[in-house]
mmCIF file of C-alpha atoms in Angstrom:
data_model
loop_
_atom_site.group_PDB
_atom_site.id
_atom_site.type_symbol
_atom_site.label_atom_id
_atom_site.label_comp_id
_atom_site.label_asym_id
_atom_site.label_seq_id
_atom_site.Cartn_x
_atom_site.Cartn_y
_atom_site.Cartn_z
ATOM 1 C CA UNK A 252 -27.340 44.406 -3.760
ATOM 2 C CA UNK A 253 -26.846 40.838 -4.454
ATOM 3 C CA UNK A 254 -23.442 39.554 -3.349
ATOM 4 C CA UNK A 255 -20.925 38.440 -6.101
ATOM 5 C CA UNK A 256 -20.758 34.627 -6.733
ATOM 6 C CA UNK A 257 -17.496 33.699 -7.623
ATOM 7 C CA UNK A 258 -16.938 30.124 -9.228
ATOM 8 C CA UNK A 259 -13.956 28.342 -8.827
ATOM 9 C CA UNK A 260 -13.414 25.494 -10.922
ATOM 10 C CA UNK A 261 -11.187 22.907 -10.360
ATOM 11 C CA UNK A 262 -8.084 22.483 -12.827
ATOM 12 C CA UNK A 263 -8.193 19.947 -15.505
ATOM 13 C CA UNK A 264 -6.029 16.506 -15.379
ATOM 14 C CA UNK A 265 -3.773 16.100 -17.694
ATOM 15 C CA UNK A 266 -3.002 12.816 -19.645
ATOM 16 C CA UNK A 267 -0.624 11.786 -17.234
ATOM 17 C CA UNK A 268 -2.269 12.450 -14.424
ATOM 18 C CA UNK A 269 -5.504 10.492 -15.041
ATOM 19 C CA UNK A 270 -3.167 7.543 -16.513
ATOM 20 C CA UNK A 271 -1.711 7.336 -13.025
ATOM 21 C CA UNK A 272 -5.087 8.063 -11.541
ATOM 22 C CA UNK A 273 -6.834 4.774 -13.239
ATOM 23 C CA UNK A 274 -4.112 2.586 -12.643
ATOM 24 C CA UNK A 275 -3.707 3.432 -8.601
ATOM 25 C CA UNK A 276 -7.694 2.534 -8.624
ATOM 26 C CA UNK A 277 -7.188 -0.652 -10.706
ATOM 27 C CA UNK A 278 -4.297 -1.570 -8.175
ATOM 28 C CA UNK A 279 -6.278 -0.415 -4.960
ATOM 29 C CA UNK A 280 -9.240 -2.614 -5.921
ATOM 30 C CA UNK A 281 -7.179 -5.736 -6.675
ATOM 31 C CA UNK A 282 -5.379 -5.671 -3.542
ATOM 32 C CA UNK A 283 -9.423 -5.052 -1.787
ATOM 33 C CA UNK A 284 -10.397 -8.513 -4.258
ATOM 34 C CA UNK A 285 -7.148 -10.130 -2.539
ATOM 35 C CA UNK A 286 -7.936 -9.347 0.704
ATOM 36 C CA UNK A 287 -11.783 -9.524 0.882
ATOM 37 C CA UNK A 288 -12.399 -12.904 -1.941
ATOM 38 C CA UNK A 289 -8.933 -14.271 -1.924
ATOM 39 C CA UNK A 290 -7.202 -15.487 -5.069
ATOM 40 C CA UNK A 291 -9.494 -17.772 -6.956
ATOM 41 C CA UNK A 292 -12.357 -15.425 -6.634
ATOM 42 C CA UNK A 293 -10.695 -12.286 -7.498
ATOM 43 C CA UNK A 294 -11.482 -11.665 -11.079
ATOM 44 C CA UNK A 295 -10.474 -8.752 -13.652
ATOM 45 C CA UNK A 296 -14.007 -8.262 -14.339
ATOM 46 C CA UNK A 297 -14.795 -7.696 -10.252
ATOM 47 C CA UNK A 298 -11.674 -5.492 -10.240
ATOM 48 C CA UNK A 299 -13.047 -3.449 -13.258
ATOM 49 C CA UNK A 300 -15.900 -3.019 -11.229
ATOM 50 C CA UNK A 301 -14.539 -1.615 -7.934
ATOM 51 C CA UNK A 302 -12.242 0.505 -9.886
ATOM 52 C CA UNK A 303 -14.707 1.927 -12.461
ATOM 53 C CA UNK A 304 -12.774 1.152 -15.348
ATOM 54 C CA UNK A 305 -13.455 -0.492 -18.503
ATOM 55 C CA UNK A 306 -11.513 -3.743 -19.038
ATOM 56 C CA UNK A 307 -10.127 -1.887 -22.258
ATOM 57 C CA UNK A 308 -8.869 0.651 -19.672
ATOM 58 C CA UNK A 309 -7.423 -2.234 -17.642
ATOM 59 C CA UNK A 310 -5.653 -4.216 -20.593
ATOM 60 C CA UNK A 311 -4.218 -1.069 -21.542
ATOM 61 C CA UNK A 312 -2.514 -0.908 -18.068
ATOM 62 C CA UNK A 313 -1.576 -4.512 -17.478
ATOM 63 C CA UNK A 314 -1.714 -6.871 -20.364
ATOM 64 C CA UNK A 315 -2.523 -10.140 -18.059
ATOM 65 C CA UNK A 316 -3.535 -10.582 -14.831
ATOM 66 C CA UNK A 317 -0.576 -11.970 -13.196
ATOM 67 C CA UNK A 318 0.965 -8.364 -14.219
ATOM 68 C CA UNK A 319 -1.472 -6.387 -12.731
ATOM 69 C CA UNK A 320 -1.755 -8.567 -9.249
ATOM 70 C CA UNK A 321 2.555 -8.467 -8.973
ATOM 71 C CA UNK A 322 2.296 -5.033 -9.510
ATOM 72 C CA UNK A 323 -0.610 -4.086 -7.378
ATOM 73 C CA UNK A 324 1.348 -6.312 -4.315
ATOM 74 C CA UNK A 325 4.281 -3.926 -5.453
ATOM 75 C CA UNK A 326 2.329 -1.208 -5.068
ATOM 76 C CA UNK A 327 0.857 -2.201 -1.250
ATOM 77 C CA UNK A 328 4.593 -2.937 -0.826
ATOM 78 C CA UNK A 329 5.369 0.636 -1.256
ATOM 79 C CA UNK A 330 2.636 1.647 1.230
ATOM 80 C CA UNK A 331 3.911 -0.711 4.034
ATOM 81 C CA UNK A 332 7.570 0.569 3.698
ATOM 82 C CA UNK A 333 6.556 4.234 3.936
ATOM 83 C CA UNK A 334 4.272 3.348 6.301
ATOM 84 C CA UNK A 335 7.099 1.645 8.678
ATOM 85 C CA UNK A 336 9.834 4.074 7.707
ATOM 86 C CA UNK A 337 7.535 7.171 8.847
ATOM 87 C CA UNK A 338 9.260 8.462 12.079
ATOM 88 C CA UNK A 339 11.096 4.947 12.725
ATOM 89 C CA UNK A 340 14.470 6.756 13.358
ATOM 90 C CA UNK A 341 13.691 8.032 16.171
ATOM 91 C CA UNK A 342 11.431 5.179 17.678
ATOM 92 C CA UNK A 343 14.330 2.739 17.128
ATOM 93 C CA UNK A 344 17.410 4.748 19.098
ATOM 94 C CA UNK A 345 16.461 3.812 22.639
ATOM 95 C CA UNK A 346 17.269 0.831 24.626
ATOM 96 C CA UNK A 347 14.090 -0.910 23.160
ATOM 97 C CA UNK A 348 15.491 -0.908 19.862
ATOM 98 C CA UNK A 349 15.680 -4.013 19.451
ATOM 99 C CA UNK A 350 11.773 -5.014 20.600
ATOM 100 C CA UNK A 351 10.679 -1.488 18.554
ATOM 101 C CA UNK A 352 12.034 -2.911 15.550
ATOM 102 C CA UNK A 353 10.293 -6.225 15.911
ATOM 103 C CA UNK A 354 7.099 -4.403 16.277
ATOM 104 C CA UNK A 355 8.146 -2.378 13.305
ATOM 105 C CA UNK A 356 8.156 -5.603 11.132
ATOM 106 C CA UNK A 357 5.204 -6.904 12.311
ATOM 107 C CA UNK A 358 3.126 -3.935 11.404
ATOM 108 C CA UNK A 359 4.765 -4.175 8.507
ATOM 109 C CA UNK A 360 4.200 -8.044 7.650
ATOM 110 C CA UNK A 361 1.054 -8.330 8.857
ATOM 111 C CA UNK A 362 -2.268 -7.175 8.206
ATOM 112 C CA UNK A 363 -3.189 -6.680 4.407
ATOM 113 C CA UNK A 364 -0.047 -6.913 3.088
ATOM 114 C CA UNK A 365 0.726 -10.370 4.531
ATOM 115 C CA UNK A 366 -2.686 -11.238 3.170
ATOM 116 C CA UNK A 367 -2.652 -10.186 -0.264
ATOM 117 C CA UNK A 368 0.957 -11.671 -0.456
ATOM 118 C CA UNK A 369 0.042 -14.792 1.027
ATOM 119 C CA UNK A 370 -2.408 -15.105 -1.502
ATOM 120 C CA UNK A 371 -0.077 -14.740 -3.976
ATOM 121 C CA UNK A 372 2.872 -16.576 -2.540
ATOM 122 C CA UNK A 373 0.157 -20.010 -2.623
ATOM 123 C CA UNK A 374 -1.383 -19.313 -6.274
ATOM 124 C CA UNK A 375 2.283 -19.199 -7.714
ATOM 125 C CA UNK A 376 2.949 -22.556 -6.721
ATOM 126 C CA UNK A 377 1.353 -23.583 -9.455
ATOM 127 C CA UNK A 378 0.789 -20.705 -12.167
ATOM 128 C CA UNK A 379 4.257 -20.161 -13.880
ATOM 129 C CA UNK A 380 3.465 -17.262 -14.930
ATOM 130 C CA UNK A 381 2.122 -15.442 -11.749
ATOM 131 C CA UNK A 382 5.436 -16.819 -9.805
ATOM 132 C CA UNK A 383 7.625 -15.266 -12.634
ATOM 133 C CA UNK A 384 6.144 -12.143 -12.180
ATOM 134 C CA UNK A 385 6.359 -12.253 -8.160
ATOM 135 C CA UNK A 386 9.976 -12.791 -7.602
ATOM 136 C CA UNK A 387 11.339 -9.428 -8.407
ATOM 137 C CA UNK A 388 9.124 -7.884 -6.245
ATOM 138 C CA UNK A 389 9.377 -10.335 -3.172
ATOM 139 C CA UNK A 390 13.047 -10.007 -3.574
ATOM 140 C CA UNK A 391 12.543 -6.411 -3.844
ATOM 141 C CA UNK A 392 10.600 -6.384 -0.791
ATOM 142 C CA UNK A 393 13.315 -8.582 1.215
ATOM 143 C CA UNK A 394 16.343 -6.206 0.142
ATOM 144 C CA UNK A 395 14.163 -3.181 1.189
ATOM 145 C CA UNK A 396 13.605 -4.495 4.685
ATOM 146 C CA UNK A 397 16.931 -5.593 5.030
ATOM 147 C CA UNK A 398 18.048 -1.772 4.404
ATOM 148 C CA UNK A 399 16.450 -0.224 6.608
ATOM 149 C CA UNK A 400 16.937 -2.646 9.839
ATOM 150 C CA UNK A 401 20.400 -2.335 9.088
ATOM 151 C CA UNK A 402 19.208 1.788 8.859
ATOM 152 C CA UNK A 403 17.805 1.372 12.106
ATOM 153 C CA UNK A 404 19.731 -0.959 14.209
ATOM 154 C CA UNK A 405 22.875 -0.709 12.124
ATOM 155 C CA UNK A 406 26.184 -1.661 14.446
ATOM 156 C CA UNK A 407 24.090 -1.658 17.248
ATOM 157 C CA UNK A 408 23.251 -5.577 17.008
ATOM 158 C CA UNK A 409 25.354 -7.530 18.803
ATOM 159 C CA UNK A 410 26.740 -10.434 16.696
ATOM 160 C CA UNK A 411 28.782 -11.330 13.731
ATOM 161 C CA UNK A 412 25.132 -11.543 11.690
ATOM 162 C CA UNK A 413 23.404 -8.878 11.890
ATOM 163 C CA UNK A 414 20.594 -9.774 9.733
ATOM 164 C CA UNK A 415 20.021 -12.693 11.206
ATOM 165 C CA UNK A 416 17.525 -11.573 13.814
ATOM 166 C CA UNK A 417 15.920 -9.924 10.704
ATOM 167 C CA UNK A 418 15.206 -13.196 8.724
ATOM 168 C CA UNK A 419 14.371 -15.105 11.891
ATOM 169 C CA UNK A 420 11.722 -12.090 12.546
ATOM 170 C CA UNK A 421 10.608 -12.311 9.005
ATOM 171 C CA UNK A 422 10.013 -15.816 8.718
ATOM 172 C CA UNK A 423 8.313 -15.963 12.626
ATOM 173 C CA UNK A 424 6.002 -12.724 11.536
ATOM 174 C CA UNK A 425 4.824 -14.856 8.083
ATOM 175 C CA UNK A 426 3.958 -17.794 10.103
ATOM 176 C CA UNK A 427 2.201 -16.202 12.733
ATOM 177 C CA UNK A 428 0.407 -14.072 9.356
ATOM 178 C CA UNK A 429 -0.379 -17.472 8.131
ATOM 179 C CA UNK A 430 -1.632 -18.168 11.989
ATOM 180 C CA UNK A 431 -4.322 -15.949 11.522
ATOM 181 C CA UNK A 432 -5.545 -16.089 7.789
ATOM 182 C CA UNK A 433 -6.346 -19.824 9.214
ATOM 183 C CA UNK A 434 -8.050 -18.427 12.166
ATOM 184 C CA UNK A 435 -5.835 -19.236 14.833
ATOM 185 C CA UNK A 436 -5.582 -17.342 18.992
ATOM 186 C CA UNK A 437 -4.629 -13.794 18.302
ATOM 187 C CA UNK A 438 -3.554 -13.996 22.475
ATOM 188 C CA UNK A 439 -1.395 -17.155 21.256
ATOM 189 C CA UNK A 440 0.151 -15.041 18.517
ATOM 190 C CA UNK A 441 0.847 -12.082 20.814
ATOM 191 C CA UNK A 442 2.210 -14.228 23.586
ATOM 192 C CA UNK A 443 4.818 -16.240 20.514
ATOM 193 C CA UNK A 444 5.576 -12.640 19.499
ATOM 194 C CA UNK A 445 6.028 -11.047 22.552
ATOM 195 C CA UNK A 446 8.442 -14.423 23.583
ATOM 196 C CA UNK A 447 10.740 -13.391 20.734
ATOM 197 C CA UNK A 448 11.428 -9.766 21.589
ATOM 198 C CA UNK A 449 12.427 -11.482 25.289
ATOM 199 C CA UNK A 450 14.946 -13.697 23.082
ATOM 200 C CA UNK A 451 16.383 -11.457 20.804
ATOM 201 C CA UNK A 452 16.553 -8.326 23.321
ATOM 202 C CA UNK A 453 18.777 -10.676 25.474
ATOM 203 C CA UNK A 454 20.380 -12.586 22.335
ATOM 204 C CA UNK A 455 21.701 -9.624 20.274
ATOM 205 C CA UNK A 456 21.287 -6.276 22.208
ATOM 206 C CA UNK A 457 24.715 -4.718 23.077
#
């Protein structure tokens, strides 16, 4: 007696979910053009491509292209903070804190997102429209990581500024991200980072 077969098929998406599906592949692939061609290389058409979409498909989502790369950073963004945020209480409560939340930004800063964004951050210079569409997110992105190494750290930096080890962190971890998109010593950039836990362990831990 033959066995019974039983076919299970999968459940249909609905509108809404295949909208959301075809523009999470249209953002994926423009932050892969970012990364892999850079700026002035990445085109709609190559984006179409990756993603499998028709341009139609892709002017339906994002009328020009300066929308669709602000809100594919925005969506990388989103990534990063979960990304960071995942299991960070704990990791930041010992007497490390301070040097754990360094290392928190920098895996946060670095890597893709600091290259997409660089990218970005250097084509708005001069494209009006692209740097219009970038400053709500990069402030976005700034207010974020303010909240949560005040979530993290909270009272327990030392100092009438607390967020000023943030922004110096920041602004060190973009430089040294700059470091390496122009091939510089990743052992240098370890060493520079690794100098400014020393600093701001024994400058603001209490």
């Amino acid at each position: 007696m033959l066995a019974s077969i039983s076919l299970v098929t999968r459940p249909r998406l609905t509108q809404q979910e295949r909208t959301e599906r075809t523009r999470e592949l249209l953002l994926d692939a423009t932050i892969d053009c970012l990364v892999e061609l850079g700026y002035a290389r990445t085109s709609t058409n190559e984006i179409c491509r990756r993603a499998g979409v028709s341009r139609g498909a892709q002017q339906h989502h994002f009328a020009t292209k300066a929308e669709l790369m602000a809100s594919a950073v925005e969506h990388l963004v989103s990534k990063i903070i979960d990304r960071m945020t995942s299991g960070a209480r704990e990791a930041l409560t010992g007497p490390d804190r301070i040097s754990q939340g360094i290392d928190m930004l920098w895996r946060g800063y670095s890597g893709s997102l600091s290259t997409a964004v660089m990218e970005l951050w250097v084509a708005g210079r001069t494209d009006p429209e692209l740097h219009t569409a970038m400053q709500p997110i990069d402030k976005a992105l700034a207010r974020r990581t303010a909240e949560l190494f005040r979530e993290m750290l909270g009272e327990q930096v030392a100092g009438d500024r607390p967020d000023l080890p943030l922004w110096l962190t920041v602004n060190l971890i973009r430089g040294l991200a700059l470091d390496s998109m122009i091939g510089g010593d990743p052992a240098r950039r370890r060493q520079l980072l690794d100098e400014w836990k020393t600093i701001a362990v024994k400058t603001y831990g209490s």
